[in-house]
CSV table of N, CA and C in Angstrom, one decimal:
chain,number,residue,atom,x,y,z
A,1,UNK,N,58.4,-75.2,45.1
A,1,UNK,CA,59.5,-75.5,46.0
A,1,UNK,C,60.7,-74.8,45.5
A,2,UNK,N,61.5,-74.2,46.4
A,2,UNK,CA,62.7,-73.5,46.1
A,2,UNK,C,63.8,-74.0,46.9
A,3,UNK,N,65.0,-74.0,46.3
A,3,UNK,CA,66.2,-74.4,47.0
A,3,UNK,C,67.3,-73.3,46.7
A,4,UNK,N,67.9,-72.7,47.7
A,4,UNK,CA,68.9,-71.6,47.5
A,4,UNK,C,70.2,-72.0,48.2
A,5,UNK,N,71.3,-71.6,47.5
A,5,UNK,CA,72.6,-71.7,48.2
A,5,UNK,C,72.9,-70.3,48.5
A,6,UNK,N,73.2,-70.0,49.8
A,6,UNK,CA,73.4,-68.6,50.2
A,6,UNK,C,74.8,-68.6,50.9
A,7,UNK,N,75.6,-67.6,50.4
A,7,UNK,CA,76.9,-67.4,51.1
A,7,UNK,C,76.8,-65.9,51.6
A,8,UNK,N,77.1,-65.8,52.9
A,8,UNK,CA,77.2,-64.5,53.5
A,8,UNK,C,78.7,-64.3,53.8
A,9,UNK,N,79.3,-63.3,53.2
A,9,UNK,CA,80.7,-63.0,53.3
A,9,UNK,C,80.9,-61.8,54.2
A,10,UNK,N,82.0,-61.8,54.9
A,10,UNK,CA,82.5,-60.6,55.6
A,10,UNK,C,83.9,-60.3,55.2
A,11,UNK,N,84.1,-59.2,54.5
A,11,UNK,CA,85.5,-58.9,54.0
A,11,UNK,C,86.3,-58.3,55.1
A,12,UNK,N,87.6,-58.4,54.9
A,12,UNK,CA,88.6,-57.9,55.9
A,12,UNK,C,88.4,-56.4,56.2
A,13,UNK,N,88.2,-55.6,55.1
A,13,UNK,CA,88.1,-54.2,55.3
A,13,UNK,C,86.7,-53.7,55.6
A,14,UNK,N,85.8,-54.6,55.8
A,14,UNK,CA,84.4,-54.2,56.1
A,14,UNK,C,84.3,-54.0,57.6
A,15,UNK,N,83.9,-52.8,58.0
A,15,UNK,CA,83.8,-52.5,59.4
A,15,UNK,C,82.4,-53.0,60.0
A,16,UNK,N,81.5,-53.4,59.1
A,16,UNK,CA,80.2,-53.9,59.5
A,16,UNK,C,80.2,-55.4,59.8
A,17,UNK,N,79.3,-55.8,60.6
A,17,UNK,CA,79.2,-57.3,60.8
A,17,UNK,C,78.4,-57.9,59.7
A,18,UNK,N,78.6,-59.2,59.5
A,18,UNK,CA,77.9,-59.9,58.4
A,18,UNK,C,76.5,-60.2,59.0
A,19,UNK,N,75.4,-59.8,58.3
A,19,UNK,CA,74.1,-60.1,58.7
A,19,UNK,C,73.3,-61.0,57.7
A,20,UNK,N,73.2,-62.3,58.1
A,20,UNK,CA,72.5,-63.2,57.2
A,20,UNK,C,71.0,-62.9,57.0
A,21,UNK,N,70.4,-62.3,58.0
A,21,UNK,CA,69.0,-61.9,57.8
A,21,UNK,C,68.8,-60.4,58.3
A,22,UNK,N,69.1,-59.5,57.4
A,22,UNK,CA,69.1,-58.1,57.7
A,22,UNK,C,67.6,-57.6,58.1
A,23,UNK,N,66.6,-58.4,57.7
A,23,UNK,CA,65.2,-58.0,58.0
A,23,UNK,C,64.9,-58.4,59.5
A,24,UNK,N,65.8,-59.1,60.1
A,24,UNK,CA,65.5,-59.5,61.5
A,24,UNK,C,64.6,-60.7,61.6
A,25,UNK,N,63.8,-60.7,62.7
A,25,UNK,CA,62.8,-61.8,62.9
A,25,UNK,C,61.8,-61.7,61.8
A,26,UNK,N,61.5,-62.9,61.2
A,26,UNK,CA,60.5,-62.8,60.0
A,26,UNK,C,60.0,-64.2,59.7
A,27,UNK,N,59.1,-64.3,58.7
A,27,UNK,CA,58.6,-65.5,58.1
A,27,UNK,C,58.8,-65.4,56.6
A,28,UNK,N,58.9,-66.5,55.9
A,28,UNK,CA,59.1,-66.5,54.5
A,28,UNK,C,57.9,-66.9,53.7
A,29,UNK,N,56.8,-67.1,54.4
A,29,UNK,CA,55.5,-67.5,53.7
A,29,UNK,C,55.6,-68.9,53.0
A,30,UNK,N,56.3,-69.8,53.7
A,30,UNK,CA,56.4,-71.2,53.2
A,30,UNK,C,55.7,-72.1,54.2
A,31,UNK,N,55.5,-73.3,53.8
A,31,UNK,CA,55.0,-74.3,54.7
A,31,UNK,C,56.1,-74.8,55.6
A,32,UNK,N,57.1,-75.4,55.0
A,32,UNK,CA,58.2,-76.0,55.7
A,32,UNK,C,59.5,-75.4,55.1
A,33,UNK,N,60.4,-75.0,56.0
A,33,UNK,CA,61.7,-74.5,55.6
A,33,UNK,C,62.8,-75.3,56.3
A,34,UNK,N,63.9,-75.4,55.6
A,34,UNK,CA,65.1,-76.0,56.3
A,34,UNK,C,66.3,-75.2,55.9
A,35,UNK,N,67.3,-75.2,56.8
A,35,UNK,CA,68.5,-74.5,56.6
A,35,UNK,C,69.6,-75.5,57.0
A,36,UNK,N,70.5,-75.8,56.0
A,36,UNK,CA,71.6,-76.8,56.2
A,36,UNK,C,72.9,-76.1,56.0
A,37,UNK,N,73.8,-76.2,57.0
A,37,UNK,CA,75.1,-75.6,56.9
A,37,UNK,C,76.0,-76.4,56.0
A,38,UNK,N,76.6,-75.7,55.1
A,38,UNK,CA,77.6,-76.4,54.2
A,38,UNK,C,79.0,-76.2,54.8
A,39,UNK,N,79.2,-74.9,55.2
A,39,UNK,CA,80.5,-74.6,55.8
A,39,UNK,C,80.5,-73.2,56.3
A,40,UNK,N,81.5,-73.0,57.2
A,40,UNK,CA,81.7,-71.7,57.7
A,40,UNK,C,83.2,-71.6,58.1
A,41,UNK,N,83.7,-70.3,58.0
A,41,UNK,CA,85.1,-70.2,58.2
A,41,UNK,C,85.4,-68.8,58.9
A,42,UNK,N,86.3,-68.8,59.9
A,42,UNK,CA,86.7,-67.6,60.6
A,42,UNK,C,85.6,-66.9,61.2
A,43,UNK,N,84.7,-67.6,61.8
A,43,UNK,CA,83.5,-67.0,62.6
A,43,UNK,C,83.8,-67.2,64.1
A,44,UNK,N,83.7,-66.2,64.9
A,44,UNK,CA,83.9,-66.3,66.3
A,44,UNK,C,83.0,-67.4,66.9
A,45,UNK,N,83.5,-68.3,67.6
A,45,UNK,CA,82.7,-69.3,68.3
A,45,UNK,C,81.9,-68.7,69.5
A,46,UNK,N,80.7,-69.0,69.6
A,46,UNK,CA,79.9,-68.5,70.7
A,46,UNK,C,79.6,-67.0,70.7
A,47,UNK,N,79.8,-66.4,69.5
A,47,UNK,CA,79.5,-65.0,69.4
A,47,UNK,C,79.0,-64.6,68.0
A,48,UNK,N,77.7,-64.8,67.8
A,48,UNK,CA,77.1,-64.4,66.5
A,48,UNK,C,76.9,-65.7,65.6
A,49,UNK,N,76.0,-65.4,64.6
A,49,UNK,CA,75.7,-66.5,63.7
A,49,UNK,C,74.6,-67.5,64.2
A,50,UNK,N,74.0,-67.2,65.4
A,50,UNK,CA,73.0,-68.1,65.9
A,50,UNK,C,71.7,-68.1,65.1
A,51,UNK,N,71.2,-69.3,64.9
A,51,UNK,CA,69.9,-69.4,64.3
A,51,UNK,C,68.9,-69.4,65.5
A,52,UNK,N,67.9,-68.6,65.3
A,52,UNK,CA,66.9,-68.5,66.4
A,52,UNK,C,65.5,-68.7,65.8
A,53,UNK,N,64.7,-69.5,66.5
A,53,UNK,CA,63.3,-69.7,66.1
A,53,UNK,C,62.4,-69.1,67.3
A,54,UNK,N,61.4,-68.3,66.9
A,54,UNK,CA,60.6,-67.6,67.8
A,54,UNK,C,59.1,-68.0,67.7
A,55,UNK,N,58.3,-67.8,68.7
A,55,UNK,CA,56.9,-67.9,68.7
A,55,UNK,C,56.3,-66.9,67.7
A,56,UNK,N,55.1,-67.1,67.3
A,56,UNK,CA,54.4,-66.2,66.3
A,56,UNK,C,54.2,-64.8,67.0
A,57,UNK,N,54.0,-64.8,68.3
A,57,UNK,CA,53.7,-63.5,68.9
A,57,UNK,C,54.9,-62.6,69.1
A,58,UNK,N,56.1,-63.1,68.8
A,58,UNK,CA,57.3,-62.2,68.9
A,58,UNK,C,57.2,-61.2,67.7
A,59,UNK,N,57.5,-59.9,68.0
A,59,UNK,CA,57.4,-58.9,66.9
A,59,UNK,C,58.4,-59.2,65.8
A,60,UNK,N,58.0,-58.9,64.6
A,60,UNK,CA,58.8,-59.0,63.4
A,60,UNK,C,59.7,-57.8,63.4
A,61,UNK,N,61.0,-58.0,63.0
A,61,UNK,CA,61.9,-56.8,62.8
A,61,UNK,C,63.2,-57.1,63.4
A,62,UNK,N,64.0,-56.0,63.5
A,62,UNK,CA,65.4,-56.1,63.9
A,62,UNK,C,65.5,-55.5,65.4
A,63,UNK,N,66.6,-55.9,66.0
A,63,UNK,CA,66.9,-55.4,67.4
A,63,UNK,C,68.4,-55.6,67.5
A,64,UNK,N,68.9,-54.8,68.4
A,64,UNK,CA,70.4,-54.8,68.7
A,64,UNK,C,70.6,-55.6,70.0
A,65,UNK,N,71.5,-56.6,69.8
A,65,UNK,CA,71.8,-57.5,71.0
A,65,UNK,C,73.2,-58.1,70.8
A,66,UNK,N,74.0,-58.0,71.7
A,66,UNK,CA,75.4,-58.6,71.6
A,66,UNK,C,75.4,-60.0,72.2
A,67,UNK,N,74.4,-60.3,73.1
A,67,UNK,CA,74.3,-61.6,73.7
A,67,UNK,C,72.9,-62.0,74.0
A,68,UNK,N,72.6,-63.3,74.0
A,68,UNK,CA,71.3,-63.7,74.3
A,68,UNK,C,70.8,-63.3,75.7
A,69,UNK,N,69.6,-62.7,75.8
A,69,UNK,CA,69.1,-62.3,77.0
A,69,UNK,C,69.3,-60.8,77.3
A,70,UNK,N,70.1,-60.1,76.5
A,70,UNK,CA,70.3,-58.7,76.6
A,70,UNK,C,69.9,-58.0,75.3
A,71,UNK,N,69.2,-56.9,75.5
A,71,UNK,CA,68.9,-56.1,74.3
A,71,UNK,C,69.5,-54.7,74.5
A,72,UNK,N,70.1,-54.2,73.5
A,72,UNK,CA,70.8,-52.9,73.6
A,72,UNK,C,69.8,-51.8,73.2
A,73,UNK,N,69.5,-51.0,74.2
A,73,UNK,CA,68.5,-49.9,74.0
A,73,UNK,C,69.2,-48.6,74.3
A,74,UNK,N,70.2,-48.3,73.5
A,74,UNK,CA,71.0,-47.0,73.7
A,74,UNK,C,70.4,-45.9,72.8
A,75,UNK,N,71.3,-45.5,71.8
A,75,UNK,CA,70.9,-44.4,70.9
A,75,UNK,C,70.1,-44.9,69.7
A,76,UNK,N,69.9,-46.2,69.5
A,76,UNK,CA,69.2,-46.7,68.4
A,76,UNK,C,67.7,-46.7,68.7
A,77,UNK,N,67.0,-45.7,68.0
A,77,UNK,CA,65.5,-45.6,68.3
A,77,UNK,C,64.8,-46.9,67.9
A,78,UNK,N,65.3,-47.6,66.8
A,78,UNK,CA,64.6,-48.8,66.4
A,78,UNK,C,64.6,-49.8,67.5
A,79,UNK,N,65.8,-50.0,68.1
A,79,UNK,CA,65.9,-51.0,69.2
A,79,UNK,C,65.0,-50.6,70.4
A,80,UNK,N,65.0,-49.3,70.7
A,80,UNK,CA,64.2,-48.9,71.8
A,80,UNK,C,62.7,-49.1,71.5
A,81,UNK,N,62.3,-48.8,70.3
A,81,UNK,CA,60.9,-49.0,70.0
A,81,UNK,C,60.6,-50.5,70.0
A,82,UNK,N,61.5,-51.3,69.4
A,82,UNK,CA,61.3,-52.7,69.4
A,82,UNK,C,61.1,-53.3,70.8
A,83,UNK,N,62.0,-52.9,71.7
A,83,UNK,CA,62.0,-53.4,73.0
A,83,UNK,C,60.7,-53.1,73.7
A,84,UNK,N,60.0,-52.1,73.3
A,84,UNK,CA,58.7,-51.7,74.0
A,84,UNK,C,57.5,-52.3,73.3
A,85,UNK,N,57.7,-53.0,72.2
A,85,UNK,CA,56.5,-53.5,71.5
A,85,UNK,C,56.3,-55.0,71.6
A,86,UNK,N,56.6,-55.5,72.7
A,86,UNK,CA,56.2,-57.0,73.0
A,86,UNK,C,57.4,-57.9,72.8
A,87,UNK,N,58.6,-57.4,72.6
A,87,UNK,CA,59.8,-58.3,72.5
A,87,UNK,C,60.0,-59.0,73.8
A,88,UNK,N,60.3,-60.3,73.8
A,88,UNK,CA,60.6,-61.1,75.0
A,88,UNK,C,61.5,-62.2,74.7
A,89,UNK,N,62.5,-62.4,75.4
A,89,UNK,CA,63.5,-63.5,75.2
A,89,UNK,C,62.7,-64.8,75.5
A,90,UNK,N,61.7,-64.8,76.3
A,90,UNK,CA,60.9,-66.0,76.6
A,90,UNK,C,60.2,-66.6,75.4
A,91,UNK,N,60.1,-65.8,74.4
A,91,UNK,CA,59.4,-66.2,73.1
A,91,UNK,C,60.4,-67.0,72.2
A,92,UNK,N,61.7,-67.1,72.6
A,92,UNK,CA,62.7,-67.8,71.8
A,92,UNK,C,62.6,-69.3,72.1
A,93,UNK,N,62.3,-70.1,71.0
A,93,UNK,CA,62.1,-71.6,71.1
A,93,UNK,C,63.4,-72.3,70.9
A,94,UNK,N,64.3,-71.7,70.1
A,94,UNK,CA,65.6,-72.3,69.7
A,94,UNK,C,66.6,-71.3,69.5
A,95,UNK,N,67.9,-71.5,70.0
A,95,UNK,CA,69.0,-70.6,69.8
A,95,UNK,C,70.3,-71.3,69.7
A,96,UNK,N,70.8,-71.5,68.5
A,96,UNK,CA,72.0,-72.3,68.3
A,96,UNK,C,72.7,-71.9,67.0
A,97,UNK,N,74.0,-71.7,67.1
A,97,UNK,CA,74.8,-71.5,65.9
A,97,UNK,C,75.0,-72.8,65.2
A,98,UNK,N,74.8,-72.9,63.9
A,98,UNK,CA,75.1,-74.1,63.1
A,98,UNK,C,76.6,-74.1,63.0
A,99,UNK,N,77.3,-75.2,63.4
A,99,UNK,CA,78.8,-75.2,63.3
A,99,UNK,C,79.3,-76.3,62.5
A,100,UNK,N,78.6,-77.5,62.4
A,100,UNK,CA,79.2,-78.6,61.7
A,100,UNK,C,78.5,-78.8,60.3
A,101,UNK,N,79.3,-79.1,59.3
A,101,UNK,CA,78.7,-79.3,58.0
A,101,UNK,C,77.5,-80.3,58.1
A,102,UNK,N,76.4,-80.1,57.3
A,102,UNK,CA,75.2,-80.8,57.2
A,102,UNK,C,74.3,-80.7,58.4
A,103,UNK,N,74.7,-79.9,59.4
A,103,UNK,CA,73.8,-79.7,60.5
A,103,UNK,C,72.6,-78.9,60.0
A,104,UNK,N,71.4,-79.3,60.3
A,104,UNK,CA,70.2,-78.8,59.7
A,104,UNK,C,69.1,-78.4,60.7
A,105,UNK,N,68.4,-77.4,60.4
A,105,UNK,CA,67.2,-77.0,61.2
A,105,UNK,C,66.0,-77.1,60.2
A,106,UNK,N,65.0,-77.7,60.7
A,106,UNK,CA,63.7,-77.9,59.9
A,106,UNK,C,62.6,-77.3,60.8
A,107,UNK,N,61.8,-76.4,60.1
A,107,UNK,CA,60.7,-75.8,60.9
A,107,UNK,C,59.5,-75.5,60.0
A,108,UNK,N,58.3,-75.4,60.6
A,108,UNK,CA,57.1,-75.0,59.9
A,108,UNK,C,57.0,-73.5,60.0
A,109,UNK,N,57.3,-72.8,58.8
A,109,UNK,CA,57.4,-71.4,58.7
A,109,UNK,C,56.1,-70.7,59.0
A,110,UNK,N,55.0,-71.4,58.9
A,110,UNK,CA,53.7,-70.8,59.2
A,110,UNK,C,53.3,-70.8,60.7
A,111,UNK,N,54.1,-71.5,61.4
A,111,UNK,CA,53.8,-71.7,62.9
A,111,UNK,C,54.8,-70.9,63.8
A,112,UNK,N,55.9,-70.5,63.2
A,112,UNK,CA,57.0,-69.8,63.9
A,112,UNK,C,57.6,-68.7,63.1
A,113,UNK,N,58.4,-67.9,63.8
A,113,UNK,CA,59.2,-66.9,63.1
A,113,UNK,C,60.7,-67.3,63.3
A,114,UNK,N,61.6,-66.8,62.5
A,114,UNK,CA,63.0,-67.1,62.6
A,114,UNK,C,63.9,-66.0,62.2
A,115,UNK,N,65.2,-66.2,62.5
A,115,UNK,CA,66.2,-65.2,62.1
A,115,UNK,C,67.6,-65.9,62.3
A,116,UNK,N,68.6,-65.3,61.7
A,116,UNK,CA,70.0,-65.6,62.0
A,116,UNK,C,70.7,-64.4,62.4
A,117,UNK,N,71.4,-64.4,63.5
A,117,UNK,CA,72.1,-63.2,64.0
A,117,UNK,C,73.4,-62.9,63.3
A,118,UNK,N,73.8,-61.7,63.3
A,118,UNK,CA,75.0,-61.2,62.7
A,118,UNK,C,76.2,-62.0,63.2
A,119,UNK,N,77.2,-62.2,62.4
A,119,UNK,CA,78.4,-62.9,62.9
A,119,UNK,C,79.7,-62.0,62.8
A,120,UNK,N,80.7,-62.4,63.6
A,120,UNK,CA,81.9,-61.6,63.7
A,120,UNK,C,83.1,-62.5,63.3
A,121,UNK,N,84.1,-61.8,62.7
A,121,UNK,CA,85.3,-62.6,62.3
A,121,UNK,C,86.2,-62.9,63.5
A,122,UNK,N,86.6,-64.1,63.6
A,122,UNK,CA,87.5,-64.5,64.6
A,122,UNK,C,88.9,-63.8,64.5
A,123,UNK,N,89.5,-63.9,63.2
A,123,UNK,CA,90.7,-63.2,62.9
A,123,UNK,C,90.3,-62.0,62.0
A,124,UNK,N,90.4,-60.8,62.6
A,124,UNK,CA,90.0,-59.6,61.9
A,124,UNK,C,90.8,-59.3,60.6
A,125,UNK,N,91.9,-60.0,60.4
A,125,UNK,CA,92.7,-59.8,59.2
A,125,UNK,C,92.4,-60.8,58.1
A,126,UNK,N,91.4,-61.6,58.3
A,126,UNK,CA,91.0,-62.6,57.3
A,126,UNK,C,89.5,-62.5,57.0
A,127,UNK,N,89.1,-62.8,55.8
A,127,UNK,CA,87.7,-62.8,55.5
A,127,UNK,C,87.0,-64.0,56.2
A,128,UNK,N,85.7,-63.8,56.4
A,128,UNK,CA,84.9,-64.9,57.0
A,128,UNK,C,83.6,-65.1,56.1
A,129,UNK,N,83.1,-66.4,56.2
A,129,UNK,CA,81.9,-66.7,55.5
A,129,UNK,C,81.0,-67.7,56.2
A,130,UNK,N,79.8,-67.8,55.7
A,130,UNK,CA,78.8,-68.8,56.2
A,130,UNK,C,78.0,-69.3,55.0
A,131,UNK,N,78.1,-70.5,54.6
A,131,UNK,CA,77.4,-71.1,53.4
A,131,UNK,C,76.3,-72.0,53.9
A,132,UNK,N,75.1,-71.8,53.5
A,132,UNK,CA,73.9,-72.7,53.8
A,132,UNK,C,73.1,-73.0,52.6
A,133,UNK,N,72.4,-74.1,52.6
A,133,UNK,CA,71.4,-74.4,51.6
A,133,UNK,C,70.1,-74.2,52.3
A,134,UNK,N,69.2,-73.4,51.7
A,134,UNK,CA,67.9,-73.1,52.3
A,134,UNK,C,66.8,-73.8,51.4
A,135,UNK,N,66.0,-74.6,51.9
A,135,UNK,CA,64.9,-75.2,51.2
A,135,UNK,C,63.5,-74.6,51.7
A,136,UNK,N,62.7,-74.2,50.7
A,136,UNK,CA,61.4,-73.7,51.0
A,136,UNK,C,60.4,-74.7,50.3
A,137,UNK,N,59.5,-75.3,51.1
A,137,UNK,CA,58.5,-76.2,50.6
A,137,UNK,C,57.1,-75.5,50.8
A,138,UNK,N,56.4,-75.3,49.7
A,138,UNK,CA,55.1,-74.7,49.8
A,138,UNK,C,54.0,-75.8,49.5
A,139,UNK,N,52.9,-75.8,50.3
A,139,UNK,CA,51.8,-76.7,50.1
A,139,UNK,C,50.7,-76.0,49.4
A,140,UNK,N,50.5,-76.3,48.1
A,140,UNK,CA,49.4,-75.6,47.4
A,140,UNK,C,48.0,-76.1,48.0
A,141,UNK,N,47.0,-75.2,47.8
A,141,UNK,CA,45.7,-75.6,48.2
A,141,UNK,C,45.1,-76.4,47.1
A,142,UNK,N,43.9,-77.0,47.3
A,142,UNK,CA,43.4,-77.9,46.3
A,142,UNK,C,43.1,-77.2,45.0
A,143,UNK,N,43.0,-75.9,45.0
A,143,UNK,CA,42.8,-75.2,43.7
A,143,UNK,C,44.2,-75.0,43.0
A,144,UNK,N,45.3,-75.3,43.7
A,144,UNK,CA,46.6,-75.1,43.1
A,144,UNK,C,47.2,-73.8,43.6
A,145,UNK,N,46.4,-73.0,44.2
A,145,UNK,CA,46.9,-71.7,44.7
A,145,UNK,C,47.5,-71.9,46.1
A,146,UNK,N,48.3,-70.9,46.5
A,146,UNK,CA,48.8,-70.9,47.9
A,146,UNK,C,48.4,-69.6,48.5
A,147,UNK,N,48.3,-69.6,49.8
A,147,UNK,CA,47.9,-68.4,50.6
A,147,UNK,C,49.0,-68.1,51.5
A,148,UNK,N,49.5,-66.8,51.4
A,148,UNK,CA,50.6,-66.4,52.2
A,148,UNK,C,50.1,-66.2,53.7
A,149,UNK,N,50.8,-66.8,54.6
A,149,UNK,CA,50.5,-66.6,56.0
A,149,UNK,C,51.5,-65.7,56.7
A,150,UNK,N,51.1,-64.6,57.3
A,150,UNK,CA,51.9,-63.7,58.0
A,150,UNK,C,51.4,-63.5,59.4
A,151,UNK,N,52.3,-63.8,60.4
A,151,UNK,CA,51.9,-63.7,61.8
A,151,UNK,C,50.6,-64.6,62.1
A,152,UNK,N,50.6,-65.7,61.4
A,152,UNK,CA,49.5,-66.7,61.6
A,152,UNK,C,48.2,-66.3,61.0
A,153,UNK,N,48.2,-65.3,60.1
A,153,UNK,CA,47.0,-64.9,59.4
A,153,UNK,C,47.2,-64.8,57.9
A,154,UNK,N,46.1,-65.1,57.2
A,154,UNK,CA,46.2,-65.1,55.7
A,154,UNK,C,46.4,-63.7,55.3
A,155,UNK,N,47.2,-63.5,54.2
A,155,UNK,CA,47.5,-62.2,53.6
A,155,UNK,C,47.3,-62.4,52.1
A,156,UNK,N,46.6,-61.4,51.5
A,156,UNK,CA,46.3,-61.5,50.1
A,156,UNK,C,47.4,-60.7,49.3
């Protein structure tokens, strides 16, 4: 079992958005995972930082989207390719930004995929951050070993 304290910062002079999960939609190969918000500051309300939980058949990876329900398929060939490979907003089971301290999401990482969307500074002249505690619980097999599950299948 692992427990991590993760701070994602966005500096004032940083032209990029803060990306808590740069790998996009993914699984962590755990049995149960939880994400608990400790605090956040200077993050635009209703614009970024959403935690999303997806069905297993949603493709793994990144995509460009400024708002839920829209995918940006302009010059970015990765987003264009992703949009054509089975991506569907209908596969989203949960979409919410954690906003209050101790607000927690608990999910079975072997049964779903997840991500956190990039976030934007409310005041561009001030830094912003998002602090969470992430817990990973792994269930060992009777032999004491664990088997990594990716997309609902065992991986060695």
